[in-house]
Amino acid sequence: DQQVKQNSPSLSVQEGRISILNCDYTNSMFDYFLWYKKYPAEGPTFLISISSIKDKNEDGRFTVFLNKSAKHLSLHIVPSQPGDSAVYFCAAHMAGNNRKLIWGLGTSLAVNP
Amino acid sequence: DGGITQSPKYLFRKEGQNVTLSCEQNLNHDAMYWYRQDPGQGLRLIYYSQIVNDFQKGDIAEGYSVSREKKESFPLTVTSAQKNPTAFYLCASSIGGPYNEQFFGPGTRLTVL
């Protein structure tokens, strides 16, 4: 049973426009949410995170929004660039002593020039 | 130049053979992790270690073993008991818990013939 769901396997946007990647979760015990970006045949790289006590975190072109009542978060990339083309993973951390992340299946973003 | 390294990048083994994947980090991180990624899937946790000489099973530990004799090193052995060992294996490390940024190695693609 997927506790972290990325319902869109792929997304295609035009260069310069906004990319919105979505993530839904089921467990209200998650206390941190993280986004990672992954290129083929490489390890993921950390992008941005948000604590469950916040509703927005911004870092340059990347903004993550958290809606706790809807158990939904989204990553906005503005403006999108061709180099942003990658697979984006949403991950959630369970509060307490459980030292692990629960990962979504990823969304493949293609930014077209 | 700090980072996390995995070797080799590609590994081929015959069915029934044990194989050990290397993971080394010079980031002085306490926590280290092993993940497995299959096509179209998210990352699944195999084992993790919070400190030297201590490690815990993740979600899919069966058929795998690890050791953590040094802070810098966290090798993963894929044993013959692992039914479907062909996959992309990723090692990661972090300061403290996984809600902090995890730094990933480049990965090892293991193919069992």
Short mmCIF file of C-alpha atoms in Angstrom, two decimals:
data_model
loop_
_atom_site.label_atom_id
_atom_site.label_comp_id
_atom_site.label_asym_id
_atom_site.label_seq_id
_atom_site.Cartn_x
_atom_site.Cartn_y
_atom_site.Cartn_z
CA ASP A 1 0.00 0.00 0.00
CA GLN A 2 1.57 3.23 -1.20
CA GLN A 3 1.72 5.77 1.62
CA VAL A 4 3.28 8.34 -0.68
CA LYS A 5 1.69 8.64 -4.09
CA GLN A 6 2.82 10.51 -7.15
CA ASN A 7 -0.13 9.93 -9.43
CA SER A 8 1.36 11.44 -12.57
CA PRO A 9 4.10 9.21 -13.99
CA SER A 10 5.13 11.91 -16.45
CA LEU A 11 4.74 15.61 -17.16
CA SER A 12 5.74 17.71 -20.14
CA VAL A 13 6.06 21.51 -20.05
CA GLN A 14 7.45 24.25 -22.24
CA GLU A 15 10.67 26.00 -21.32
CA GLY A 16 9.97 29.14 -19.29
CA ARG A 17 6.58 27.94 -18.04
CA ILE A 18 5.70 26.60 -14.60
CA SER A 19 6.11 22.92 -13.74
CA ILE A 20 3.88 21.59 -10.96
CA LEU A 21 4.61 18.16 -9.55
CA ASN A 22 2.15 16.67 -7.11
CA CYS A 23 2.42 14.26 -4.22
CA ASP A 24 -0.28 12.82 -1.95
CA TYR A 25 0.23 10.98 1.29
CA THR A 26 -1.92 8.96 3.63
CA ASN A 27 -0.13 8.98 6.98
CA SER A 28 -0.60 12.00 9.24
CA MET A 29 2.50 10.97 11.24
CA PHE A 30 4.86 12.20 8.53
CA ASP A 31 6.81 15.19 9.86
CA TYR A 32 9.12 16.08 6.95
CA PHE A 33 8.69 15.93 3.22
CA LEU A 34 11.57 16.02 0.76
CA TRP A 35 11.92 16.29 -2.98
CA TYR A 36 14.77 14.65 -4.84
CA LYS A 37 15.73 14.92 -8.48
CA LYS A 38 17.25 12.01 -10.38
CA TYR A 39 18.93 11.76 -13.77
CA PRO A 40 19.18 8.33 -15.46
CA ALA A 41 21.89 6.01 -14.11
CA GLU A 42 22.78 8.48 -11.33
CA GLY A 43 21.93 8.80 -7.67
CA PRO A 44 19.19 11.24 -6.64
CA THR A 45 20.12 14.72 -5.47
CA PHE A 46 18.28 16.62 -2.79
CA LEU A 47 16.19 19.53 -4.00
CA ILE A 48 14.09 20.99 -1.23
CA SER A 49 12.26 19.94 1.92
CA ILE A 50 9.45 21.16 4.13
CA SER A 51 8.53 20.52 7.72
CA SER A 52 4.95 19.55 8.49
CA ILE A 53 4.60 22.68 10.62
CA LYS A 54 5.04 24.89 7.58
CA ASP A 55 2.94 25.35 4.48
CA LYS A 56 5.53 26.76 2.11
CA ASN A 57 9.26 26.65 1.54
CA GLU A 58 11.06 28.43 -1.26
CA ASP A 59 14.55 28.07 -2.69
CA GLY A 60 15.28 29.99 -5.86
CA ARG A 61 13.15 28.62 -8.69
CA PHE A 62 11.78 25.83 -6.48
CA THR A 63 8.84 26.19 -4.09
CA VAL A 64 7.15 23.42 -2.16
CA PHE A 65 3.61 23.87 -0.84
CA LEU A 66 2.10 21.66 1.84
CA ASN A 67 -1.64 21.29 2.45
CA LYS A 68 -1.94 19.15 5.56
CA SER A 69 -5.72 19.01 5.59
CA ALA A 70 -5.65 17.54 2.08
CA LYS A 71 -2.50 15.49 2.75
CA HIS A 72 -1.07 16.97 -0.41
CA LEU A 73 2.14 18.66 -1.40
CA SER A 74 3.34 20.13 -4.63
CA LEU A 75 6.65 21.25 -6.08
CA HIS A 76 6.60 24.31 -8.32
CA ILE A 77 9.47 25.06 -10.66
CA VAL A 78 9.42 28.56 -12.17
CA PRO A 79 10.66 29.13 -14.78
CA SER A 80 11.26 25.61 -16.05
CA GLN A 81 14.52 24.96 -17.88
CA PRO A 82 15.56 22.04 -20.13
CA GLY A 83 18.11 21.01 -17.49
CA ASP A 84 15.21 20.38 -15.12
CA SER A 85 14.24 17.35 -17.20
CA ALA A 86 14.61 14.45 -14.76
CA VAL A 87 12.61 12.16 -12.51
CA TYR A 88 11.37 13.85 -9.35
CA PHE A 89 10.75 11.81 -6.22
CA CYS A 90 8.65 12.87 -3.29
CA ALA A 91 9.69 11.31 0.04
CA ALA A 92 8.18 11.50 3.52
CA HIS A 93 9.77 10.98 6.91
CA MET A 94 7.87 9.32 9.71
CA ALA A 95 8.06 11.06 13.09
CA GLY A 96 9.65 9.13 15.94
CA ASN A 97 12.49 6.64 15.92
CA ASN A 98 11.81 5.15 12.51
CA ARG A 99 14.89 6.20 10.60
CA LYS A 100 13.66 5.92 7.08
CA LEU A 101 11.94 7.72 4.29
CA ILE A 102 8.90 6.51 2.39
CA TRP A 103 9.40 7.22 -1.30
CA GLY A 104 6.92 7.86 -4.07
CA LEU A 105 7.33 6.21 -7.46
CA GLY A 106 8.49 9.40 -9.14
CA THR A 107 7.30 11.76 -11.87
CA SER A 108 9.32 12.11 -15.05
CA LEU A 109 9.47 15.78 -16.08
CA ALA A 110 10.35 16.78 -19.64
CA VAL A 111 10.99 20.47 -20.28
CA ASN A 112 10.86 21.19 -23.98
CA PRO A 113 12.90 24.04 -25.51
CA ASP B 1 36.50 17.01 -2.16
CA GLY B 2 33.85 15.24 -0.11
CA GLY B 3 31.44 12.74 -1.48
CA ILE B 4 30.14 9.22 -1.58
CA THR B 5 31.50 6.61 -3.95
CA GLN B 6 30.20 3.29 -5.10
CA SER B 7 32.09 0.70 -7.05
CA PRO B 8 31.86 -0.79 -9.52
CA LYS B 9 29.32 1.05 -11.67
CA TYR B 10 28.35 -2.14 -13.51
CA LEU B 11 28.62 -5.63 -12.10
CA PHE B 12 27.80 -8.97 -13.65
CA ARG B 13 27.53 -12.20 -11.68
CA LYS B 14 26.39 -15.72 -12.27
CA GLU B 15 23.31 -16.94 -10.51
CA GLY B 16 24.10 -18.51 -7.14
CA GLN B 17 27.16 -16.36 -6.44
CA ASN B 18 27.39 -13.88 -3.61
CA VAL B 19 28.56 -10.40 -4.56
CA THR B 20 29.62 -7.41 -2.45
CA LEU B 21 28.90 -3.82 -3.45
CA SER B 22 31.20 -1.15 -2.09
CA CYS B 23 30.09 2.17 -0.57
CA GLU B 24 32.52 4.70 0.88
CA GLN B 25 31.90 8.25 2.13
CA ASN B 26 34.26 10.96 3.36
CA LEU B 27 31.52 13.35 4.51
CA ASN B 28 31.87 12.30 8.16
CA HIS B 29 28.21 11.30 8.18
CA ASP B 30 26.97 8.97 10.89
CA ALA B 31 24.04 7.50 8.97
CA MET B 32 24.32 5.37 5.84
CA TYR B 33 21.68 3.62 3.74
CA TRP B 34 21.30 1.07 0.97
CA TYR B 35 18.43 1.32 -1.48
CA ARG B 36 17.30 -0.73 -4.42
CA GLN B 37 15.58 0.73 -7.46
CA ASP B 38 13.75 -1.34 -10.05
CA PRO B 39 12.39 0.05 -13.34
CA GLY B 40 9.37 2.30 -12.78
CA GLN B 41 9.70 1.99 -9.03
CA GLY B 42 10.62 4.26 -6.20
CA LEU B 43 13.54 3.62 -3.89
CA ARG B 44 13.16 0.76 -1.44
CA LEU B 45 15.28 0.62 1.70
CA ILE B 46 17.37 -2.51 2.17
CA TYR B 47 19.45 -1.70 5.26
CA TYR B 48 20.46 1.38 7.18
CA SER B 49 23.04 2.18 9.82
CA GLN B 50 22.94 5.08 12.24
CA ILE B 51 26.35 4.48 13.85
CA VAL B 52 29.35 2.20 13.52
CA ASN B 53 28.76 -1.46 14.43
CA ASP B 54 24.99 -1.00 14.32
CA PHE B 55 22.54 -1.50 11.47
CA GLN B 56 18.85 -2.22 10.99
CA LYS B 57 16.83 -4.02 8.35
CA GLY B 58 14.81 -1.93 5.96
CA ASP B 59 11.76 -3.02 4.02
CA ILE B 60 13.43 -5.60 1.75
CA ALA B 61 16.41 -7.00 3.71
CA GLU B 62 15.87 -10.66 2.85
CA GLY B 63 18.78 -12.03 0.83
CA TYR B 64 21.08 -9.14 1.72
CA SER B 65 23.66 -8.55 4.44
CA VAL B 66 25.71 -5.52 5.52
CA SER B 67 28.49 -4.55 7.89
CA ARG B 68 29.51 -1.21 9.41
CA GLU B 69 32.96 -1.67 10.87
CA LYS B 70 34.12 1.82 9.92
CA LYS B 71 32.25 5.09 9.78
CA GLU B 72 33.28 5.63 6.17
CA SER B 73 32.27 2.24 4.80
CA PHE B 74 28.98 0.36 4.46
CA PRO B 75 29.36 -2.61 2.09
CA LEU B 76 26.32 -4.56 0.91
CA THR B 77 26.47 -8.27 0.11
CA VAL B 78 23.86 -9.66 -2.22
CA THR B 79 23.60 -13.33 -1.38
CA SER B 80 22.37 -16.25 -3.44
CA ALA B 81 19.23 -16.20 -1.28
CA GLN B 82 18.07 -12.99 -2.96
CA LYS B 83 15.56 -14.18 -5.54
CA ASN B 84 15.67 -11.23 -7.94
CA PRO B 85 19.03 -9.51 -7.44
CA THR B 86 19.23 -7.75 -10.80
CA ALA B 87 18.62 -4.07 -9.99
CA PHE B 88 20.16 -0.64 -9.55
CA TYR B 89 21.64 -0.27 -6.07
CA LEU B 90 22.11 3.10 -4.41
CA CYS B 91 24.05 3.97 -1.29
CA ALA B 92 23.43 7.17 0.63
CA SER B 93 24.59 8.95 3.76
CA SER B 94 23.27 11.75 5.93
CA ILE B 95 24.01 13.76 9.04
CA GLY B 96 21.65 12.44 11.66
CA GLY B 97 18.31 11.10 10.49
CA PRO B 98 16.94 10.70 6.97
CA TYR B 99 14.81 13.83 7.32
CA ASN B 100 18.10 15.58 6.63
CA GLU B 101 19.47 15.72 3.13
CA GLN B 102 20.74 12.36 1.98
CA PHE B 103 23.77 12.33 -0.30
CA PHE B 104 23.69 9.54 -2.83
CA GLY B 105 26.44 7.72 -4.64
CA PRO B 106 26.31 7.16 -8.42
CA GLY B 107 24.85 3.68 -8.00
CA THR B 108 25.84 0.15 -9.04
CA ARG B 109 23.86 -1.72 -11.66
CA LEU B 110 23.99 -5.41 -10.81
CA THR B 111 23.04 -7.95 -13.44
CA VAL B 112 22.79 -11.60 -12.50
CA LEU B 113 23.06 -13.91 -15.48
#
